[in-house]
XYZ file of C-alpha atoms in Angstrom:
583
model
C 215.251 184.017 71.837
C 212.748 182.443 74.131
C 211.967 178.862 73.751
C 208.487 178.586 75.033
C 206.649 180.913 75.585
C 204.333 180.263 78.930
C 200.778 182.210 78.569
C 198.416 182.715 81.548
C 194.728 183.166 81.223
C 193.185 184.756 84.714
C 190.180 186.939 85.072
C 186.618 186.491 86.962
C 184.486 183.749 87.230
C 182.742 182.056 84.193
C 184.667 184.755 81.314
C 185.663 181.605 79.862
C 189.091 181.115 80.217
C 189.203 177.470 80.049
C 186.778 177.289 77.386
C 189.293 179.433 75.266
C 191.997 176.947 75.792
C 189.535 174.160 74.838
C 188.583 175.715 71.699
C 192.188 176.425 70.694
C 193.046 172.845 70.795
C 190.221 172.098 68.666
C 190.564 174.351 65.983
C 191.994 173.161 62.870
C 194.230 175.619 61.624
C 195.859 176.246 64.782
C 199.353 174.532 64.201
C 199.493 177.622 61.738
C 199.745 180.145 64.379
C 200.609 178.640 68.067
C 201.703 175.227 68.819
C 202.796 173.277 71.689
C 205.969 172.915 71.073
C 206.497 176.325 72.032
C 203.866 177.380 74.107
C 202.226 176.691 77.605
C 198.818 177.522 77.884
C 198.031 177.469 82.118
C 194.879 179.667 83.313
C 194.715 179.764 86.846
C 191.227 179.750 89.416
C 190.951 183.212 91.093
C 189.741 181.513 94.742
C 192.898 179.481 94.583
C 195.007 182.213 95.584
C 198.659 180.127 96.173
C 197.574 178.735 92.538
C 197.552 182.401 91.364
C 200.288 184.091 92.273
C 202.617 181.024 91.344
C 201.449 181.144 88.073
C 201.525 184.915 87.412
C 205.284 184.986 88.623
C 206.198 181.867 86.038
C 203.891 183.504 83.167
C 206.122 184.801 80.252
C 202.543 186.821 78.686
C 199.038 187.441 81.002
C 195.935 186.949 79.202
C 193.656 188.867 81.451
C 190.003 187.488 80.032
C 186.235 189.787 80.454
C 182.993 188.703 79.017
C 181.783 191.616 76.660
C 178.225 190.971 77.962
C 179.386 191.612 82.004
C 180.712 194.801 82.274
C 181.705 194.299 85.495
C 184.343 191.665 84.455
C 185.577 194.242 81.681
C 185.871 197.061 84.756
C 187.898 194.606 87.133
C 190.661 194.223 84.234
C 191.574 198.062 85.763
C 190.611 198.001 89.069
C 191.289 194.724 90.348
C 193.865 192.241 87.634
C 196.009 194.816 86.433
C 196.902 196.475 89.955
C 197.006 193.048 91.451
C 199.798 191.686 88.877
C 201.955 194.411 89.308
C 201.811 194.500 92.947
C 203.154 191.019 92.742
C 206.220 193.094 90.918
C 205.754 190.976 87.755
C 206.851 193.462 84.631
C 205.756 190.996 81.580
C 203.301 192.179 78.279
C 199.709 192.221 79.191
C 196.758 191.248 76.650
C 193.235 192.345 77.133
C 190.979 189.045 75.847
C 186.890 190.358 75.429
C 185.468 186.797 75.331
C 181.778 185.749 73.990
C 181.415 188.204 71.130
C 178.929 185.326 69.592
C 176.237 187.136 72.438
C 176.181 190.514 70.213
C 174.233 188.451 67.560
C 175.174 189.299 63.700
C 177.153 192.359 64.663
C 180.102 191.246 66.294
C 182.422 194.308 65.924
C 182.411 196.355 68.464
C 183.299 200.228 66.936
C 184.050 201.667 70.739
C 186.694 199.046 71.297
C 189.229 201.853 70.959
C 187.984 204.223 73.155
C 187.260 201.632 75.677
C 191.178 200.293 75.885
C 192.938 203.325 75.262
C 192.940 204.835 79.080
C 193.409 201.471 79.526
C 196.661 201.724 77.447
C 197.219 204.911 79.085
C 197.305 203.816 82.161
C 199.437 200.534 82.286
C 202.123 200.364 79.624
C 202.381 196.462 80.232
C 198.985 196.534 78.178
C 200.028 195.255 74.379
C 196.842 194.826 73.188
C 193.601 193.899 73.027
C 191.898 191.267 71.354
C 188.059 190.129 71.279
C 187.139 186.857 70.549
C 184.570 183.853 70.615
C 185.300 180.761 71.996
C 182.042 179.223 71.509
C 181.679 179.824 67.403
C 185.037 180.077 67.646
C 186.203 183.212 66.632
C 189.495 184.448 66.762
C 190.409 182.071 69.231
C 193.913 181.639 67.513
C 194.335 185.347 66.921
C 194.406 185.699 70.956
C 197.537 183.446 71.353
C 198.948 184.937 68.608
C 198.974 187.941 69.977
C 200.514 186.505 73.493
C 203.568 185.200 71.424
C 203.842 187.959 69.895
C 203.706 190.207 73.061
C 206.647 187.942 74.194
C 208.800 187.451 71.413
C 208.349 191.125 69.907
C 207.160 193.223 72.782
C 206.326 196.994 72.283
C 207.282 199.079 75.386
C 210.773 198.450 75.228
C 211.093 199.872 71.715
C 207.945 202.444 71.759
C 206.403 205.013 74.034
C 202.666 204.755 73.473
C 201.826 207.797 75.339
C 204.104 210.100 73.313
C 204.068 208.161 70.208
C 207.937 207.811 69.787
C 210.514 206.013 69.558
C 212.195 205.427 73.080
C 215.702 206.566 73.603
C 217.084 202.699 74.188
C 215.676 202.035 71.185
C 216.864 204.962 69.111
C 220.398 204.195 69.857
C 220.250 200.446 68.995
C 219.325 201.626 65.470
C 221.662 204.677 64.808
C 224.291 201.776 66.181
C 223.080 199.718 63.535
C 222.561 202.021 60.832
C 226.338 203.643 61.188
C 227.699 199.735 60.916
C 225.779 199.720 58.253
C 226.838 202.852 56.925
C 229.817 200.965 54.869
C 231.610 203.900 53.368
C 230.552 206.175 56.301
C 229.227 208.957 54.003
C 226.482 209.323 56.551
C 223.658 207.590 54.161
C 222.708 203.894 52.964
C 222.821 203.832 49.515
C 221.132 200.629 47.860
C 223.849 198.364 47.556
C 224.265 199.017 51.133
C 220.635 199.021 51.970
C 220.533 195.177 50.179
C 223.289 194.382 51.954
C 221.380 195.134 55.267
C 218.121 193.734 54.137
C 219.846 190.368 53.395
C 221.617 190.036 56.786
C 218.132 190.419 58.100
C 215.939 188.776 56.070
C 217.406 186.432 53.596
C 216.931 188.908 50.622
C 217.157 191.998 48.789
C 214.672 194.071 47.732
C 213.509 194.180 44.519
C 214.323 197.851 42.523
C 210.781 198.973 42.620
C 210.260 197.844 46.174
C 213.950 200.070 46.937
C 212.311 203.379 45.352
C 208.449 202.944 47.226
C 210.947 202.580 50.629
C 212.294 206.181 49.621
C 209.640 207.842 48.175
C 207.447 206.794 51.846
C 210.215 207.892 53.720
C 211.157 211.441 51.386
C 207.065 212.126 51.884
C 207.067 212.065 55.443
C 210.379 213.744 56.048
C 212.288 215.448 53.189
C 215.730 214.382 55.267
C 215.647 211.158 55.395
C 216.358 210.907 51.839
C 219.163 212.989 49.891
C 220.935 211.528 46.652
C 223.499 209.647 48.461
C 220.752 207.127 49.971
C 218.763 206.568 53.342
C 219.535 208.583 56.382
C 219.868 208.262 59.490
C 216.745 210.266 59.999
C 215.006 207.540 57.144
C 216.056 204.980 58.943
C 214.483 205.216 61.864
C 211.264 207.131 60.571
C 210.761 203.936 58.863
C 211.322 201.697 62.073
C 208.660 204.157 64.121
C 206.555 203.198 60.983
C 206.963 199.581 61.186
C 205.961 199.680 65.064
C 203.051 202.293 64.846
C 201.385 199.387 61.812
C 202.024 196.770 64.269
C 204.907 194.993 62.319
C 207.289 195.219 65.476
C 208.927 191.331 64.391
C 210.582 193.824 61.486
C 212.429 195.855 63.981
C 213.130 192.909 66.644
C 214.428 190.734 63.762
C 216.452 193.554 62.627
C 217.840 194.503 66.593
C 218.361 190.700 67.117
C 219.983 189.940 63.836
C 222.714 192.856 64.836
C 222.735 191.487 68.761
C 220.410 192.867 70.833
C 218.037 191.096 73.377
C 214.968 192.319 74.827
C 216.511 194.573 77.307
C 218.101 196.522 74.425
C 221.646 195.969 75.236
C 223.898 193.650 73.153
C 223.707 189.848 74.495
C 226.412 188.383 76.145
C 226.207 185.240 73.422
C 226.466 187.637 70.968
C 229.421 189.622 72.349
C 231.291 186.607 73.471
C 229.903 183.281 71.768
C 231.074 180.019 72.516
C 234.697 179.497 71.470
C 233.223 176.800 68.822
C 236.531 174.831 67.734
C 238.247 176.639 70.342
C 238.242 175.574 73.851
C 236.235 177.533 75.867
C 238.659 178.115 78.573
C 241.762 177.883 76.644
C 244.418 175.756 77.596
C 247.131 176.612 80.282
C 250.364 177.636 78.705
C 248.763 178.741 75.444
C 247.329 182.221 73.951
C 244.838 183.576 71.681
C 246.007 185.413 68.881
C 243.880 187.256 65.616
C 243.594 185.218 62.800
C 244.269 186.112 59.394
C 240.938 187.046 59.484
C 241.330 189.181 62.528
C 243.927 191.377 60.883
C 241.844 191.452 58.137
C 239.366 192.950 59.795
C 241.040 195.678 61.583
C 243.265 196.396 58.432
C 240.214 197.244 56.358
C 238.647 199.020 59.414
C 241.720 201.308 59.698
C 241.357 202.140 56.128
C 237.733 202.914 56.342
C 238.081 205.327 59.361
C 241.343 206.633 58.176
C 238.884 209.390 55.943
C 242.166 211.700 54.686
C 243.807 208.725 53.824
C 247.125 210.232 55.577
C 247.765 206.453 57.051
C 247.227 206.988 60.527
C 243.894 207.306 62.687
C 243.722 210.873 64.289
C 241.616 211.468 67.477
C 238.221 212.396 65.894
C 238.336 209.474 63.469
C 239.411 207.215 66.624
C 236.055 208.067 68.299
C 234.224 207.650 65.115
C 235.533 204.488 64.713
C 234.534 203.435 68.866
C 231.179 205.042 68.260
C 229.533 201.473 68.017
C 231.263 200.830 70.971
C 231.666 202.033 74.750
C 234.495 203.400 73.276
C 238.397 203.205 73.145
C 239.364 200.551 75.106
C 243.115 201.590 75.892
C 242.313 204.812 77.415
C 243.067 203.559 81.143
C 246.733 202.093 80.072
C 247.701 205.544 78.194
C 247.047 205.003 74.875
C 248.336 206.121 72.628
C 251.382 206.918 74.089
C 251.605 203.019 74.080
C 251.816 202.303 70.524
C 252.665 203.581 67.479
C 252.230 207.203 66.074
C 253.615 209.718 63.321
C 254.620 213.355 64.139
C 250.922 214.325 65.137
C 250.108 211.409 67.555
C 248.233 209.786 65.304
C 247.938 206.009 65.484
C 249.453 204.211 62.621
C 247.608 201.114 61.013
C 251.015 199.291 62.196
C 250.314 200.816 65.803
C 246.850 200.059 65.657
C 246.872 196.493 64.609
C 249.611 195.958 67.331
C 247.537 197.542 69.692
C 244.674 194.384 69.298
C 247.718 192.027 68.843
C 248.536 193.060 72.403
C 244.385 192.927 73.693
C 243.875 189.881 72.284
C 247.084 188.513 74.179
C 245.990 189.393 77.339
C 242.884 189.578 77.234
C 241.142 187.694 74.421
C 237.755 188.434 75.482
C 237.760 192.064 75.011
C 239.388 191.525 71.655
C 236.036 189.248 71.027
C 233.404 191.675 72.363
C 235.176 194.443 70.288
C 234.792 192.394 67.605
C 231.081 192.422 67.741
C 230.676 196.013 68.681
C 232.676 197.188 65.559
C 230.462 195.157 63.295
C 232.533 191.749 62.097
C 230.747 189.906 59.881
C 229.936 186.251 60.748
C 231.352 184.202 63.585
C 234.070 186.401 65.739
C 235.445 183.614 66.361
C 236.846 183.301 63.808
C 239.058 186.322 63.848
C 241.004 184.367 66.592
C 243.095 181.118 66.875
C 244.588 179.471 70.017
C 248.270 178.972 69.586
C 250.220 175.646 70.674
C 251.392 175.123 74.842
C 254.548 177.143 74.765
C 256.244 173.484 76.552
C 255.326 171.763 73.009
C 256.461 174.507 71.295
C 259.935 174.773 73.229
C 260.601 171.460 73.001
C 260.622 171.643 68.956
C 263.246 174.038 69.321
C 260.461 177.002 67.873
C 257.614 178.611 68.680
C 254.916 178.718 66.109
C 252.948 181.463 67.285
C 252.992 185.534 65.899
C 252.688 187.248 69.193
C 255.126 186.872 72.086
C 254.958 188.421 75.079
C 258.025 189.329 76.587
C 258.642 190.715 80.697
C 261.189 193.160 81.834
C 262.692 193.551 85.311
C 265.318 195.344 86.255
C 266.581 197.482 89.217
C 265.332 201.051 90.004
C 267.086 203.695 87.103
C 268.424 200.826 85.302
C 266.478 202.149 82.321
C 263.481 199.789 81.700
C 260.988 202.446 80.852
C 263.113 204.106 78.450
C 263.945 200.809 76.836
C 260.427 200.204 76.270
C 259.644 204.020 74.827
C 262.057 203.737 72.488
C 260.510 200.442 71.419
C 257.583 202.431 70.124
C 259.714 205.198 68.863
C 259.232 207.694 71.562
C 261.965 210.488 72.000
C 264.447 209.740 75.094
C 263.926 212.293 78.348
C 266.487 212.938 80.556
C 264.354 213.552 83.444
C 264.161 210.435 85.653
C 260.748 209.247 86.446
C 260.280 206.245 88.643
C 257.080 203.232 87.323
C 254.868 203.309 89.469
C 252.723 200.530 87.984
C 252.940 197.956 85.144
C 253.447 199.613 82.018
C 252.785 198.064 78.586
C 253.972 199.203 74.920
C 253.302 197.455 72.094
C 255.053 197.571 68.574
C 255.823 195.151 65.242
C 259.097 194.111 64.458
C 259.600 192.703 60.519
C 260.827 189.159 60.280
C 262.024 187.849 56.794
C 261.582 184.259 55.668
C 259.599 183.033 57.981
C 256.067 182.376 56.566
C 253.926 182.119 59.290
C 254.627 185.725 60.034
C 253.697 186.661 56.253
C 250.308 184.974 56.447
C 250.020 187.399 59.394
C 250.388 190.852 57.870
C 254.181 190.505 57.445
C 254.839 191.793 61.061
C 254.919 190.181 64.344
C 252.853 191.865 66.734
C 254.799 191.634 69.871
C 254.658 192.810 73.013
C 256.870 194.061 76.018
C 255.251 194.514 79.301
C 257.851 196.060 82.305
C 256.824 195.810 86.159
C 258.721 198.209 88.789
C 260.523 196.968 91.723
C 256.985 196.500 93.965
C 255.657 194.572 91.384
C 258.351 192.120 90.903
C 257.972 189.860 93.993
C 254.060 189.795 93.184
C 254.479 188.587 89.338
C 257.063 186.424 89.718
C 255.325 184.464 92.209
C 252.487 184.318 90.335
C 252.656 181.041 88.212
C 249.765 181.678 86.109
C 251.481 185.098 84.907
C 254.706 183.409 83.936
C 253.578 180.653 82.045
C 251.643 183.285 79.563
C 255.351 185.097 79.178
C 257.591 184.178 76.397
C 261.036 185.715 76.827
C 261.964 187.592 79.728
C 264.591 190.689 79.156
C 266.737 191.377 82.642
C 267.766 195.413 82.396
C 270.936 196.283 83.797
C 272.717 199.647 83.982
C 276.297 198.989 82.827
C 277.446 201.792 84.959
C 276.048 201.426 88.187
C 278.093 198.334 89.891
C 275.098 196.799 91.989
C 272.445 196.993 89.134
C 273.370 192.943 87.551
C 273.392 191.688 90.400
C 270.073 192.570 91.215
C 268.378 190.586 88.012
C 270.891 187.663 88.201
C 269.419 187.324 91.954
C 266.122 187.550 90.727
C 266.710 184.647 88.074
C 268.253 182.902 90.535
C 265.955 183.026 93.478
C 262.295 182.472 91.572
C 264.022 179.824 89.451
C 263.300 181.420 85.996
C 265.843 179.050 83.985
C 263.424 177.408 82.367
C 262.029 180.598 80.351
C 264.021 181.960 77.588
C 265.392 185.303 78.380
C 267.993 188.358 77.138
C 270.032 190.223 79.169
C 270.203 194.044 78.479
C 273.226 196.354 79.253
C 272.110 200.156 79.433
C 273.386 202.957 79.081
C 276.448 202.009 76.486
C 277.374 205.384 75.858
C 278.705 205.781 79.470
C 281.733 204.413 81.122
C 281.201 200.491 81.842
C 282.071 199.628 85.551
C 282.708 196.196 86.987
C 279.602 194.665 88.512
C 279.122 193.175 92.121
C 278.251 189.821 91.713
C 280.432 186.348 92.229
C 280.753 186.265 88.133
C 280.869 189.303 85.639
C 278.025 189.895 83.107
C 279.736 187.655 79.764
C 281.144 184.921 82.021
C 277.798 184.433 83.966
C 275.324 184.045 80.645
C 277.859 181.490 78.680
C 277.518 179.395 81.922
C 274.061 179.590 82.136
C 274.010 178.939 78.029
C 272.736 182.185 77.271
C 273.864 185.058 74.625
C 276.196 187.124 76.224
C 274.609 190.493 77.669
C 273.468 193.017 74.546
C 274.600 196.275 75.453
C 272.888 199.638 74.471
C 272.339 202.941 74.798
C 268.413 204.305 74.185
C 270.104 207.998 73.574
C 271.840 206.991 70.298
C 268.265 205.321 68.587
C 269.436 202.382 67.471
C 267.470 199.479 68.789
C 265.904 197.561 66.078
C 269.148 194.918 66.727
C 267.850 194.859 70.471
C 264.379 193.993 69.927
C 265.209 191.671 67.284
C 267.051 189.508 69.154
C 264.712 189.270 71.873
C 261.741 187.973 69.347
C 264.461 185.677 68.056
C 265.229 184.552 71.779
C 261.597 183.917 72.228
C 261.048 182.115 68.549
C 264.207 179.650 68.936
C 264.906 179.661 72.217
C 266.942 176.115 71.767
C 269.200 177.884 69.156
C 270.082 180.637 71.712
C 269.647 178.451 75.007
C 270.909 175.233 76.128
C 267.626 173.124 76.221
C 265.492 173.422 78.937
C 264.109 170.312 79.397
């Protein structure tokens, strides 16, 4: 919202710009309508060219000022003012200010008015309004800045074309946005607890019953479908917005587009879709992560439920893109969703898939998680569906890590079997054809911890998630300091049956000096025969020496993993119970 509001008066010679000013100032009842706290009157001489132009390019509203008695001041507003402003490429609301109506004698209205402004109108959409007025008597003096204020803070062309006496398409998809968040049990109509519901997020209150039923019956008179016995429509809805705008009443459908986000361009404001981290620190602290809050699971629990319209527990791909529709959709699509989380026999995304899934956004990138937030319609503060977790050093130094999302790297030679690990961490069936990662490759899953409470208060899961990086990636992340201080537990991937394959993640623990982050050691590939490895110490003898739990060894074909993955989120909870300290 704009804090002040700067108005420029121009126009000819002796129109009575200044005099308008003058008599604004003067007039008692004036703090009613404009004050200056939030408004900057400036008019500006037309000889003084420099003056001018300096002015019209800081002006927030033009007042462009004729004399009703000179008609030639009333045809230079076309020929000469308007052309001139927008030549100097200023795009801001134009008002239309007939001065010295006192000079018509007892008749002051002028009946023509509308046929005078309207090619006017026609002509230059930047035209709001126009407004006649006395400054002498005075006369609607007050009603003129009004009008400029209002031109600012509730403009008309970006939510109405004039000319065709619609809606414009901006606008029309700001309110069906609205009006499907709104939508609560997405039955395609507002019924009136929902329509109350709106109305108070608004504007403070409900509407009274009788007020509810003369909203419909307007609404059913003009268009039988925007009113059917489950509520408002869609169609309702914004019949009654292009009614609000054609009776002039546009601060109802800017308080309405603001209260749900929206500046004056018609896309959603960046304060809105990521506010101020308000307890949080806005930049948050090195070695710690954002995770939801109880809240934040909350959230995307019930909006699982809502979506989930068969109620067969899992989010098929029509109800997925209902669900984004307030949105620029799925957000996942690029990484390969949802082959990256959880589904059930038809691909569908489970709610324990789908609440992993924004365990794993909000980990690495917190910001989307908040924007997301604001698209899919959280009420209040979305801030507040997030928490910043303790530094990880803190943490480790406790002897456990008090956070419900870890984030866990694995490296591991070429065919040693990461990618496989981390399909069958999200239940995917195991292929025997070989195919190479070509790029970082994230799943994400929940693994069920008993007796610990924190994880409880969470949803009774701990979102966590594994992240692998092939062989060209390896040098670039582990260099990368920034990347491994966000990483929890690191899981080294060997194949037990191909003799170089250990040595090649020993060397890599070795070499980047990576004994200061907890880590596992995976043997793959169990069900083959186990061959000696080429390094200076075998697999068992090298982790006790280092302090770490011997090697686990597995074998993705058999499908039985949950030990695996369990004692890597244990590794990365405790590592001083599993590791010799590291500090």
């Amino acid at each position: 919202m704009i804090e002040l509001v700067r108005v420029l008066l121009v126009g000819d010679h002796h129109v009575g710009k200044s005099t308008i000013i003058t008599s604004l100032i003067k007039e008692a009842f004036v703090a009613n309508r404009v004050t200056d706290e939030n408004t900057y009157l400036q008019t500006a001489r037309p000889e003084n060219k420099d003056q001018l132009e300096a002015e019209i390019r800081k002006a927030d509203v033009i007042c462009i000022v004729y004399a009703v008695n000179d008609e030639d001041s009333f045809n230079r507003v076309p020929e000469f003012w308007l052309p001139y402003i927008r030549k100097l490429g200023r795009n801001v609301p134009v008002v239309l200010v007939g001065n010295k109506i006192d000079l018509r004698g007892s008749d002051i209205t002028n009946e023509s008015l509308e046929a005078q402004i309207t090619p006017i109108m026609n002509e230059f959409k930047e035209v709001e309004t126009c407004v006649e007025c006395s400054a002498k008597q005075p006369l609607n003096v007050s009603e003129v800045f009004y009008f400029a204020q209002k031109a600012v803070l509730h403009p008309t062309a970006p939510l109405y074309d004039s000319r065709e006496h619609t809606l414009k398409p901006a606008c029309i998809d700001a309110l069906r946005r609205i009006f499907r968040l709104c939508d609560l049990d997405k039955n395609g109509a507002l019924d009136d607890e929902e329509i109350n519901e709106f109305q108070a997020k608004c504007f403070g209150s409900p509407l009274q019953r009788q007020e509810l039923e003369s909203v419909k019956l307007v609404v059913k008179e003009a268009d039988p479908n925007g009113v059917t016995e489950l509520g408002l429509t869609e169609i309702g809805f914004l019949y009654l917005h292009t009614l609000f705008i054609q009776r002039g009443r546009l601060e109802t459908t800017w308080t309405v587009l603001r209260q749900f986000g929206y500046g004056n361009d018609l896309s959603l404001r960046e304060d809105y879709l990521w506010p101020p981290l308000s307890t949080f620190i806005i930049l948050v602290p090195l070695e710690c992560s954002v995770e939801l809050s109880s809240d934040g699971y909350q959230f995307f629990t019930d909006l699982f439920q809502t979506f989930d319209q068969d109620k067969d527990g899992a989010l098929k791909s029509v109800e997925l893109d209902t669900l984004f529709s307030t949105s620029p959709g799925i957000p996942w699509l690029s990484s390969g969703f949802p082959e990256t989380t959880i589904t059930n026999e038809s691909n569908s995304v489970t709610l324990q898939g789908f609440l992993a899934q924004w365990s794993m956004t909000t980990l690495l990138d917190y910001k989307t998680t908040l924007a997301y937030l604001a698209y899919l319609g959280y009420n209040g503060d979305t801030t507040t569906a997030l928490k910043i977790t303790k530094p990880r050093k803190t943490d480790r130094k406790r002897g456990k890590i008090q956070r419900a999302v870890f984030s866990c790297y694995v490296f591991g030679a070429t065919g040693s079997g990461k990618t496989s690990l981390l399909k069958a961490f999200i239940n995917r069936q195991f292929n025997e054809i070989y195919v190479g990662t070509e790029k970082p490759y994230n799943v994400v899953n929940s693994i069920e911890i008993g007796g610990a409470e924190k994880y409880l208060v969470e949803s009774l899961f701990v979102p966590y998630q594994m992240q692998e990086f092939g062989a060209n990636y390896e040098t670039e992340i582990l260099q990368n300091k920034k990347k491994l201080e966000s990483c929890d537990v690191i899981c080294f991937v060997y194949d037990s049956g191909d003799v170089n394959s250990f040595a090649h993640v020993a060397n890599l623990r070795s070499r980047f000096n990576l004994g200061t982050i907890p880590c596992v050691f995976i043997a793959t590939k169990s069900d083959q025969d186990l061959v000696p490895q080429k390094h200076d110490i075998q697999p068992d003898a090298y982790c006790r020496q280092e302090g770490l739990i011997v090697p686990v060894s597995v074998s993705v074909k058999d499908n039985v993993m949950a030990d695996v993955f369990h004692r890597i989120v244990e590794v990365a909870m405790e590592p001083y119970v599993f590791c010799l300290p590291f500090f």
